[in-house]
PDB file of C-alpha atoms and ligand atoms in Angstrom:
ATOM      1  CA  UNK A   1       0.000   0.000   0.000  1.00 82.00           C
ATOM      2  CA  UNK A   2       1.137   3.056  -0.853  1.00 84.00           C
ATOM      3  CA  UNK A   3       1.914   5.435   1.972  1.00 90.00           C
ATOM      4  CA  UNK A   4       0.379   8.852   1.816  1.00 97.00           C
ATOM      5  CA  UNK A   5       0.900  11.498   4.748  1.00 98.00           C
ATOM      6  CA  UNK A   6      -2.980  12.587   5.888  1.00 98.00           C
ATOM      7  CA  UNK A   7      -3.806  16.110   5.283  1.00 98.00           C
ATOM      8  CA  UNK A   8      -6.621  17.882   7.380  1.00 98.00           C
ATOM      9  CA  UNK A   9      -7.993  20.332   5.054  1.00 98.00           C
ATOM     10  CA  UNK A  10     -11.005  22.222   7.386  1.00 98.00           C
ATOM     11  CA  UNK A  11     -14.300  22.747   6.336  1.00 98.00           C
ATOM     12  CA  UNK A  12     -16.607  25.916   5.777  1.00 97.00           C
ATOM     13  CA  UNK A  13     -20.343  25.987   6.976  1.00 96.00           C
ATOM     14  CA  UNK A  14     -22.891  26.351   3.964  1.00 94.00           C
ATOM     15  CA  UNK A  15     -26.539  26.652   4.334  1.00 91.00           C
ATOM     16  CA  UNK A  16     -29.441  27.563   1.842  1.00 90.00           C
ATOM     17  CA  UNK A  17     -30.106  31.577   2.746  1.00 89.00           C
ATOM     18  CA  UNK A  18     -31.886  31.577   6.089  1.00 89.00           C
ATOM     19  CA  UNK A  19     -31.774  28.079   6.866  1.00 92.00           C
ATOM     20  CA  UNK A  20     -28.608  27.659   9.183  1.00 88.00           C
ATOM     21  CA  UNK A  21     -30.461  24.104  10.410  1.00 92.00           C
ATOM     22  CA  UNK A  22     -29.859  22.890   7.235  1.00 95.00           C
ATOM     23  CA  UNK A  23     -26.128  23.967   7.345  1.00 95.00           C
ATOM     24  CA  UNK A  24     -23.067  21.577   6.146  1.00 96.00           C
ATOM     25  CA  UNK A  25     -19.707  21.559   6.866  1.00 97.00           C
ATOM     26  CA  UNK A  26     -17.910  21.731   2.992  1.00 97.00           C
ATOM     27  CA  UNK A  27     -14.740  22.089   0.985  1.00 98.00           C
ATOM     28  CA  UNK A  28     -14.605  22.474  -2.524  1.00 97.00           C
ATOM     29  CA  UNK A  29     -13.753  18.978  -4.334  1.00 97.00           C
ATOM     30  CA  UNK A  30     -10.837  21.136  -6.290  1.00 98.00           C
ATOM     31  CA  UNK A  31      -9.036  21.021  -3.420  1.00 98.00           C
ATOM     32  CA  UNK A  32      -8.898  17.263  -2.672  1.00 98.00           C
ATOM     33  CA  UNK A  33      -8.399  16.245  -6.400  1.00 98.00           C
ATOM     34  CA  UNK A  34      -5.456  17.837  -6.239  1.00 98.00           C
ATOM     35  CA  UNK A  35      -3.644  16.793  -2.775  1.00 98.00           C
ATOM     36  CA  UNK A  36      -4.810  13.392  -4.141  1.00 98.00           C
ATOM     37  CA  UNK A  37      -3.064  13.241  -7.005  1.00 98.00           C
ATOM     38  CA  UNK A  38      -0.135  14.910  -5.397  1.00 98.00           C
ATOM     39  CA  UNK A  39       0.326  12.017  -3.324  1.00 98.00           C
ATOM     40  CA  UNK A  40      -1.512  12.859  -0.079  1.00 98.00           C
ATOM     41  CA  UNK A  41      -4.438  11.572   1.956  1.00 98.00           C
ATOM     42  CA  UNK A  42      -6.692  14.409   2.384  1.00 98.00           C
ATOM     43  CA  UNK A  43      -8.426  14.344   5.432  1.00 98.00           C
ATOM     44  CA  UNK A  44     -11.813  16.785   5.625  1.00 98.00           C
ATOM     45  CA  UNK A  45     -12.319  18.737   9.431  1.00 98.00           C
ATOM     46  CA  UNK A  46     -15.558  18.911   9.836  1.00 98.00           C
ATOM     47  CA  UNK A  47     -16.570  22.441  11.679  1.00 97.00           C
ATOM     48  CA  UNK A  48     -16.650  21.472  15.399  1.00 98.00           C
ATOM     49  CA  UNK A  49     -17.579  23.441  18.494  1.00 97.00           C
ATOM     50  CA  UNK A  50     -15.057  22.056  20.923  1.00 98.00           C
ATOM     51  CA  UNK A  51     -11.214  22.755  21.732  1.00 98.00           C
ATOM     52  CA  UNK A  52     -11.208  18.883  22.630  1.00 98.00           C
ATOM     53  CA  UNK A  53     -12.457  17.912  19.519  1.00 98.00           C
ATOM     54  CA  UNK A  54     -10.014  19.689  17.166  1.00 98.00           C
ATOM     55  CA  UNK A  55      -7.602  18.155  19.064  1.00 98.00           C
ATOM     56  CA  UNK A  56      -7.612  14.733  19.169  1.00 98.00           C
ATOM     57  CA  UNK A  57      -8.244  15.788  15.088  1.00 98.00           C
ATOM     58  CA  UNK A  58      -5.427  17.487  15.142  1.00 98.00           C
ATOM     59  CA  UNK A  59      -2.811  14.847  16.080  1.00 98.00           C
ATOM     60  CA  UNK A  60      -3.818  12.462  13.019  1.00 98.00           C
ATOM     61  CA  UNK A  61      -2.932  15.566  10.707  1.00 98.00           C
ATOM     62  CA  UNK A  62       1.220  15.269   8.560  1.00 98.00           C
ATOM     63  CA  UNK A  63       0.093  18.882   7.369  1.00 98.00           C
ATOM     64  CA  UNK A  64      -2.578  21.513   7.311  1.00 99.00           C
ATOM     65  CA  UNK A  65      -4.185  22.951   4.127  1.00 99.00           C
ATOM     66  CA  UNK A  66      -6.266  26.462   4.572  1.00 99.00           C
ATOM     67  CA  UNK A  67      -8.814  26.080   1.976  1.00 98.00           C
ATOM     68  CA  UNK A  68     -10.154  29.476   0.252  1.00 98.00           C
ATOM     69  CA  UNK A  69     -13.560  30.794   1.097  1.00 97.00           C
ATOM     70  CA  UNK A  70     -15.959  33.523   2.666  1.00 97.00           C
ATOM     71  CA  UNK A  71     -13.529  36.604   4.500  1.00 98.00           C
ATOM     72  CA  UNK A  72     -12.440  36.595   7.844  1.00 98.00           C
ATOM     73  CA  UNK A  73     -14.371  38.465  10.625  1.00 98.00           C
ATOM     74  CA  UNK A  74     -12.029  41.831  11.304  1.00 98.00           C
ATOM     75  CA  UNK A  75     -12.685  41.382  14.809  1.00 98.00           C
ATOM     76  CA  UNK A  76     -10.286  38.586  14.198  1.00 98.00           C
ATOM     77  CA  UNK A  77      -7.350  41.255  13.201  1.00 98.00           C
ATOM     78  CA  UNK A  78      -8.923  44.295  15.074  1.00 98.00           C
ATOM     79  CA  UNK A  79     -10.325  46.055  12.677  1.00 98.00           C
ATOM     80  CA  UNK A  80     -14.161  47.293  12.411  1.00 98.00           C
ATOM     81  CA  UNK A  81     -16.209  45.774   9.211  1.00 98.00           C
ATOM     82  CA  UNK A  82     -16.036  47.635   5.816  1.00 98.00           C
ATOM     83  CA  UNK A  83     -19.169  48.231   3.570  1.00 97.00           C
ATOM     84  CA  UNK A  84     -17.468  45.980   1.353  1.00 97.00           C
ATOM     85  CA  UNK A  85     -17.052  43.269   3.753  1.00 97.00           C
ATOM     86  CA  UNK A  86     -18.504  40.092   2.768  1.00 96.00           C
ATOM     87  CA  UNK A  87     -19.469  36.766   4.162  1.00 95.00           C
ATOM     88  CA  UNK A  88     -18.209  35.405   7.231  1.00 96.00           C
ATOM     89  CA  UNK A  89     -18.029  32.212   8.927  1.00 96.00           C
ATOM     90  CA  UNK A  90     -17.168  32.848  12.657  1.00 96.00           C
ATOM     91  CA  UNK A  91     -16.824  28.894  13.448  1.00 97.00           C
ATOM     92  CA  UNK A  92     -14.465  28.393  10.407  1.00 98.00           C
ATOM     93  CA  UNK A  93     -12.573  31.002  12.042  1.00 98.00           C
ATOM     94  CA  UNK A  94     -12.550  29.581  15.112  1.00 98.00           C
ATOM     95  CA  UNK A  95     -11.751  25.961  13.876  1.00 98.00           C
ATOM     96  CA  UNK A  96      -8.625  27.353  11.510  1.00 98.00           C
ATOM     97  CA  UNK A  97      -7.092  30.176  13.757  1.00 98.00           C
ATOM     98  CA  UNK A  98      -7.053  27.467  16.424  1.00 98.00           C
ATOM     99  CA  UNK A  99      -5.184  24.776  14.171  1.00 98.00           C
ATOM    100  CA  UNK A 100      -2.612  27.464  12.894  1.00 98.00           C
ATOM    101  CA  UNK A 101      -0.745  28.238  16.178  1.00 98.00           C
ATOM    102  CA  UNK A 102      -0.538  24.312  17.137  1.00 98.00           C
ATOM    103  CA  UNK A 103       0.831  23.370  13.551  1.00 98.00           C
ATOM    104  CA  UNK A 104       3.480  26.596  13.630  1.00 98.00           C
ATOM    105  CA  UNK A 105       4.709  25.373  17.565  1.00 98.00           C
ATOM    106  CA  UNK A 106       4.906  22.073  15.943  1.00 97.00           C
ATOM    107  CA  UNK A 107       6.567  22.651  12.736  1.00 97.00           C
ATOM    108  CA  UNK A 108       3.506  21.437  10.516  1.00 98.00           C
ATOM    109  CA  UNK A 109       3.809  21.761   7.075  1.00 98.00           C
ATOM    110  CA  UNK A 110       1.023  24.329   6.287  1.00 98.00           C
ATOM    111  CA  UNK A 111      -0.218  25.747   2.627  1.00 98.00           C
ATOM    112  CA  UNK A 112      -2.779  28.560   2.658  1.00 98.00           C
ATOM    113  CA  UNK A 113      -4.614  28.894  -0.444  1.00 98.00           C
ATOM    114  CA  UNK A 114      -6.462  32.570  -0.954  1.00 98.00           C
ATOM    115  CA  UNK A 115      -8.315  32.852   2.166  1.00 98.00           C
ATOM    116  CA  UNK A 116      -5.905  30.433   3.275  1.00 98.00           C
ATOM    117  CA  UNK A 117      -2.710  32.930   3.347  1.00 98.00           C
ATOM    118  CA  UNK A 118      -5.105  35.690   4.688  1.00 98.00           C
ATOM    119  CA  UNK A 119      -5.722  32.898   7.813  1.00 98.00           C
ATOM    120  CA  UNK A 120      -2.457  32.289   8.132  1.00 98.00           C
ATOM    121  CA  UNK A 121      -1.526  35.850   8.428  1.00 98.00           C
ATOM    122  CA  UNK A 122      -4.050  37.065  10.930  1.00 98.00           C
ATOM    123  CA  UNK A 123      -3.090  33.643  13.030  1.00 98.00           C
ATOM    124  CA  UNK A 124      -0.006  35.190  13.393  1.00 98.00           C
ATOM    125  CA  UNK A 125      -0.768  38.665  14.539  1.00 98.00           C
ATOM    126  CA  UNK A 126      -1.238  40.463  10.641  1.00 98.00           C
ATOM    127  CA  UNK A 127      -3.779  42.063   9.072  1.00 98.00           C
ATOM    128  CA  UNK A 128      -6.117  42.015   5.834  1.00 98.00           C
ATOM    129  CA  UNK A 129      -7.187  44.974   3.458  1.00 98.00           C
ATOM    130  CA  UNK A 130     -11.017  44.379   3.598  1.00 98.00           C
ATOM    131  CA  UNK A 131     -11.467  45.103  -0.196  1.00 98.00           C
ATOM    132  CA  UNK A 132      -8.673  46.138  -2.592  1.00 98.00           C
ATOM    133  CA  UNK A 133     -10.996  47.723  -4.751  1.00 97.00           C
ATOM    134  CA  UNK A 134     -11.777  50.472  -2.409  1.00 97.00           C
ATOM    135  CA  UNK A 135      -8.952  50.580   0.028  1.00 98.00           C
ATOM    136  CA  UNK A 136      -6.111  50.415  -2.777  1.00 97.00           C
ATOM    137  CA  UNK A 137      -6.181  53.026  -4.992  1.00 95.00           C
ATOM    138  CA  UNK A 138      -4.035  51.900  -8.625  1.00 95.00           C
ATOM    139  CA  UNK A 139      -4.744  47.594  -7.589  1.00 96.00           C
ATOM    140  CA  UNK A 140      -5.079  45.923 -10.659  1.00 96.00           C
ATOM    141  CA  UNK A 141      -8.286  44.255 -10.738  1.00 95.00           C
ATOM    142  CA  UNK A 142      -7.969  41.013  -9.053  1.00 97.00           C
ATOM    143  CA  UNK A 143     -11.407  39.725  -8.479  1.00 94.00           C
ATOM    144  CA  UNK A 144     -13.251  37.040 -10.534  1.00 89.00           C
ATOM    145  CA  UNK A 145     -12.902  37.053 -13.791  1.00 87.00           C
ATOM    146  CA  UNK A 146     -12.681  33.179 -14.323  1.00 93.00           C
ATOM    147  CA  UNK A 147     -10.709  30.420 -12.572  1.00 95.00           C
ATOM    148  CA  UNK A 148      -8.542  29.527 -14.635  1.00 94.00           C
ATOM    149  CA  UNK A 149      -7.453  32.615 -16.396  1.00 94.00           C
ATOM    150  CA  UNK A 150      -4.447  34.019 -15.487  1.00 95.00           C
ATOM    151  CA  UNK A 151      -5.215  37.173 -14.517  1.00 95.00           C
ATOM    152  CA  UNK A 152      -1.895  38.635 -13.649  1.00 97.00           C
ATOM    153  CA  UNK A 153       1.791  38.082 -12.994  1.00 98.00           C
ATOM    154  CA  UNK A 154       3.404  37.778  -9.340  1.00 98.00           C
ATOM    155  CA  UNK A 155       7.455  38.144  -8.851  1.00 98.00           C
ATOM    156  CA  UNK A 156       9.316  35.946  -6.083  1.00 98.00           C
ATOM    157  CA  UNK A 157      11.961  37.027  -4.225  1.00 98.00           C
ATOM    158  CA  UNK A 158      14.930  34.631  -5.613  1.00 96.00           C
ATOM    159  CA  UNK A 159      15.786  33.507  -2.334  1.00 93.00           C
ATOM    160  CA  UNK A 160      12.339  31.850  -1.320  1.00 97.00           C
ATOM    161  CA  UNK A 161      11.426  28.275  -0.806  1.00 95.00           C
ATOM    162  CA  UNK A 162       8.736  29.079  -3.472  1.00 97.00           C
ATOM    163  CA  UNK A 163      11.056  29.902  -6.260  1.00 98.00           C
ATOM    164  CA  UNK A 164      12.604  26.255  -5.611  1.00 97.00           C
ATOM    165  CA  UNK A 165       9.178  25.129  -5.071  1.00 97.00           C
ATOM    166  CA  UNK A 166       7.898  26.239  -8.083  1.00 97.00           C
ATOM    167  CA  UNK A 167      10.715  26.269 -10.121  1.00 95.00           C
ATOM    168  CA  UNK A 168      10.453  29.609 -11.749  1.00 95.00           C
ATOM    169  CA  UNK A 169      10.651  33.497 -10.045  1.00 97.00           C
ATOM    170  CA  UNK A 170       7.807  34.482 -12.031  1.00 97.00           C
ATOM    171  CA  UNK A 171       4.722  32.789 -12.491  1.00 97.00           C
ATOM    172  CA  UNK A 172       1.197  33.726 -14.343  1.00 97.00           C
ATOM    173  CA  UNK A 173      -1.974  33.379 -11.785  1.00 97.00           C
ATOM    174  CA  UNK A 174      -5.336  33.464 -11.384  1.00 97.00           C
ATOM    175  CA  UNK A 175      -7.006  35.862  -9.412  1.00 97.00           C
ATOM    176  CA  UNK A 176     -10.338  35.685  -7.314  1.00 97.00           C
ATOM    177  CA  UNK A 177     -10.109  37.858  -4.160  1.00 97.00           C
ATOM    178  CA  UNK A 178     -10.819  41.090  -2.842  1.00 97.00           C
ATOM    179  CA  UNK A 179      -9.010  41.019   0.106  1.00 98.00           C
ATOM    180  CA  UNK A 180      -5.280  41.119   0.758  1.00 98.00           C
ATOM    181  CA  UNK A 181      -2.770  41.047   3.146  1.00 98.00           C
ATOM    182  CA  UNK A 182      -2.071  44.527   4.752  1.00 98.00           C
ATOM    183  CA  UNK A 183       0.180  44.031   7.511  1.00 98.00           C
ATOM    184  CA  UNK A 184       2.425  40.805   7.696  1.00 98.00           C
ATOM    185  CA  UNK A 185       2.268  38.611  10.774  1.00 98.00           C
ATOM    186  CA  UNK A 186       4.966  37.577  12.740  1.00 98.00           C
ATOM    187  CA  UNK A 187       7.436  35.038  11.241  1.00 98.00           C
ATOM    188  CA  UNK A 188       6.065  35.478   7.872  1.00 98.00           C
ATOM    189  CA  UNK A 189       8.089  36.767   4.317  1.00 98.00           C
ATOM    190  CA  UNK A 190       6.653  38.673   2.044  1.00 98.00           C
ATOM    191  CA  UNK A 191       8.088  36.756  -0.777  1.00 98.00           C
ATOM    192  CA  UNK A 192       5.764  37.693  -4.125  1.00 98.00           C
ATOM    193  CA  UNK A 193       3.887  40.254  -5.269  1.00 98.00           C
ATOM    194  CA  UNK A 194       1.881  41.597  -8.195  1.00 98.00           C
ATOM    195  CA  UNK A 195       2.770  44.617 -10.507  1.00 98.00           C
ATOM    196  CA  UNK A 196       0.490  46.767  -8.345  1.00 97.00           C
ATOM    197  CA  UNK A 197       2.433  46.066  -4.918  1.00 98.00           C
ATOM    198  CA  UNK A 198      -0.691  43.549  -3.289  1.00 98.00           C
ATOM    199  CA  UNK A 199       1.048  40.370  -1.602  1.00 98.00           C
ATOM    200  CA  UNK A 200       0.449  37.330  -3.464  1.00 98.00           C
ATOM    201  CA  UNK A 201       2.721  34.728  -1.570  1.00 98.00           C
ATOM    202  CA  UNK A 202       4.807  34.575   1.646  1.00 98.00           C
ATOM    203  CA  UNK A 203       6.386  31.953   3.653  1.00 98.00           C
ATOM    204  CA  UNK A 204       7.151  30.966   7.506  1.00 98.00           C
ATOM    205  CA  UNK A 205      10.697  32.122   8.112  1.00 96.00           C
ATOM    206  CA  UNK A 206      11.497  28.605   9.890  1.00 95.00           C
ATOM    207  CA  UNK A 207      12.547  25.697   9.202  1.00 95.00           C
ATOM    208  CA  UNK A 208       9.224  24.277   9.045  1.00 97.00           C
ATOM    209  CA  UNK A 209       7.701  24.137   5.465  1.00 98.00           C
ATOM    210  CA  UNK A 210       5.303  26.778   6.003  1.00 98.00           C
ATOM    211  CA  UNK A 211       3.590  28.744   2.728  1.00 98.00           C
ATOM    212  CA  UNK A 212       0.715  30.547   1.667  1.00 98.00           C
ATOM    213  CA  UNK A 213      -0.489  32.203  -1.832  1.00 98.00           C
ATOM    214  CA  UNK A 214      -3.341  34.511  -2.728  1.00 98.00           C
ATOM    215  CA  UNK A 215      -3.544  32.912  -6.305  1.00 98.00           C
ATOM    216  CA  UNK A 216      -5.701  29.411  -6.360  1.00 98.00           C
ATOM    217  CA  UNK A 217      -3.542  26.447  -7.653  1.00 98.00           C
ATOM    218  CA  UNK A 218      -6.108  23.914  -7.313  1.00 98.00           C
ATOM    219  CA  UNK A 219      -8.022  25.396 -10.278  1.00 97.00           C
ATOM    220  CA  UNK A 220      -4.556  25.047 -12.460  1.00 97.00           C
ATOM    221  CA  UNK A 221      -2.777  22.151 -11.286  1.00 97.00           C
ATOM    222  CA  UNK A 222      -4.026  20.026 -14.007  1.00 96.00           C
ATOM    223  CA  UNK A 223      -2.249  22.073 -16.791  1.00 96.00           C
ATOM    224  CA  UNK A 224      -0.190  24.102 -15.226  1.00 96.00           C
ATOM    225  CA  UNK A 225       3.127  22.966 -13.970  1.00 97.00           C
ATOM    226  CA  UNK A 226       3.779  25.460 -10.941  1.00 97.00           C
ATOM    227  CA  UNK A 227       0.777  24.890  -9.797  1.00 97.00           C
ATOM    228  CA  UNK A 228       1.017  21.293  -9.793  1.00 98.00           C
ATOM    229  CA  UNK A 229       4.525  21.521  -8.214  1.00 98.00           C
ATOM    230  CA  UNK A 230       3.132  23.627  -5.448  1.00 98.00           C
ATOM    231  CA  UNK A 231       1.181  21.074  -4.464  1.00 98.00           C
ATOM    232  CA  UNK A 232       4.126  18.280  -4.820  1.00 98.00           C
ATOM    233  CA  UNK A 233       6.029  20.238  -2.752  1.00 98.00           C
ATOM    234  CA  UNK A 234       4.025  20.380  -0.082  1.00 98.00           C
ATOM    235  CA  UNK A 235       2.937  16.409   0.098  1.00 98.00           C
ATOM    236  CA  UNK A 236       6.738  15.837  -0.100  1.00 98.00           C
ATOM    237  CA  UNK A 237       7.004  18.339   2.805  1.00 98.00           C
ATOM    238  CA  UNK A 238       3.935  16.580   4.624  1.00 98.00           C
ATOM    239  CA  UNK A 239       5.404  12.691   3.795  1.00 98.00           C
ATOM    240  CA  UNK A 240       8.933  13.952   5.428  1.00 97.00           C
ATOM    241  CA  UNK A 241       7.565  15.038   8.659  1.00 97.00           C
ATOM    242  CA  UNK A 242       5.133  11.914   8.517  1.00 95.00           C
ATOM    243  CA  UNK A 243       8.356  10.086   8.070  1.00 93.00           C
ATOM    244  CA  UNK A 244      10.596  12.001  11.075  1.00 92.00           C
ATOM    245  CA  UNK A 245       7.329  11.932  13.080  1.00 86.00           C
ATOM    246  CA  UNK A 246       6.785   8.348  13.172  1.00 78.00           C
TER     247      UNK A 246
HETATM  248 MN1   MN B   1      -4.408  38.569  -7.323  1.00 91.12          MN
END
């Protein structure tokens, strides 16, 4: 059998409008396609209500993928809501900026996709612009346009992990957000950016494999090579701490 390190990938609440009793904890199937055929065992967290829980969850977990999704609650970084604030999902919050602080004291692999680097930043301390659109004035446009276009360019820094990860200091992306990263969190590198200055990737500044990206590889992977090395990378980060761990 062929040994795959388990990745807990936590879900989102969605209900029909008005009907939170008919609510269910989801991910979109994008994401598991792809850590599949990367090589992993992806492992869906279900949203749960108690610290207990997440847990004994937690310790079954090689690595930790932040999905993408509805926006963070401000309250979570200290800020007050915009206008242009949309959804939120205060038990997704809870579940994910509980899980980020165990996997960073334990050296985790972790890979934040879209909402996923914006979690990862305000676990550690950072804040979000609320909406580019109105809060950036000269942002290119970088909300939906389709998922798979490639929307816009992002430069590494040459030094990264991603540029190895990757294999290339420039890379083409899609683009489906309207929020950002303002203010980086402790412990994380800015290490890409669009044309227009908005932070598209950064990494942990450990040694723990540790990365996030604003872009969504898991609508790519399938023909495009970085994004399918992204998520190589991080199974072959999650299979050598499954392997040091056990
Ligand atoms: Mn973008």
């Amino acid at each position: 059998m062929q040994i795959r390190p388990v990745i807990g990938v936590p879900c989102g609440l969605q209900a029909p409008p008005g009907r939170q009793d008919r609510a269910v904890s989801a991910v979109p199937e994008s994401y598991v396609r792809a850590l599949e055929s990367a090589g992993a065992a992806p492992l869906l967290i279900p949203v749960v209500r108690q610290e207990s829980t997440l847990r004994m969850l937690y310790r079954l977990l090689d690595g930790l993928l932040l999905a993408g999704g509805v926006d963070i609650d401000p309250a979570r970084f200290g800020q007050e809501p915009h206008p242009k604030l949309g959804k939120v999902d205060a038990l997704r919050d809870w579940v994910e900026l509980s899980l980020v602080p165990w996997a960073w004291a334990d050296g985790l692999p972790v890979l934040g996709i879209c909402r996923g680097i914006q979690t990862l930043n305000v676990a550690r301390g950072g804040t979000l612009w609320q909406d580019i659109t109105s809060q950036v004035p000269g942002a290119l446009h970088h909300g939906r346009v389709s998922y798979t276009l490639r929307a816009h360019a992002v430069k590494l820094e040459p030094a990264s992990r991603l540029v190895t990860v990757l294999g290339s200091d420039k890379v083409r992306v899609n683009s489906l957000h309207h929020q950002a990263i303002q203010v980086p969190g402790r412990g994380l590198q800015v290490v890409g950016r669009s044309s227009d200055g908005i932070i598209e990737a950064v990494e942990g500044d450990g040694q723990a494999w540790v990365v996030g990206v604003q872009w969504h590889p898991e609508w790519l992977w399938e023909t495009d090579r970085p994004a399918e090395r992204l998520f190589e990378g991080f199974v072959a980060a999650c299979t050598a701490r499954r392997a040091a761990s056990a």
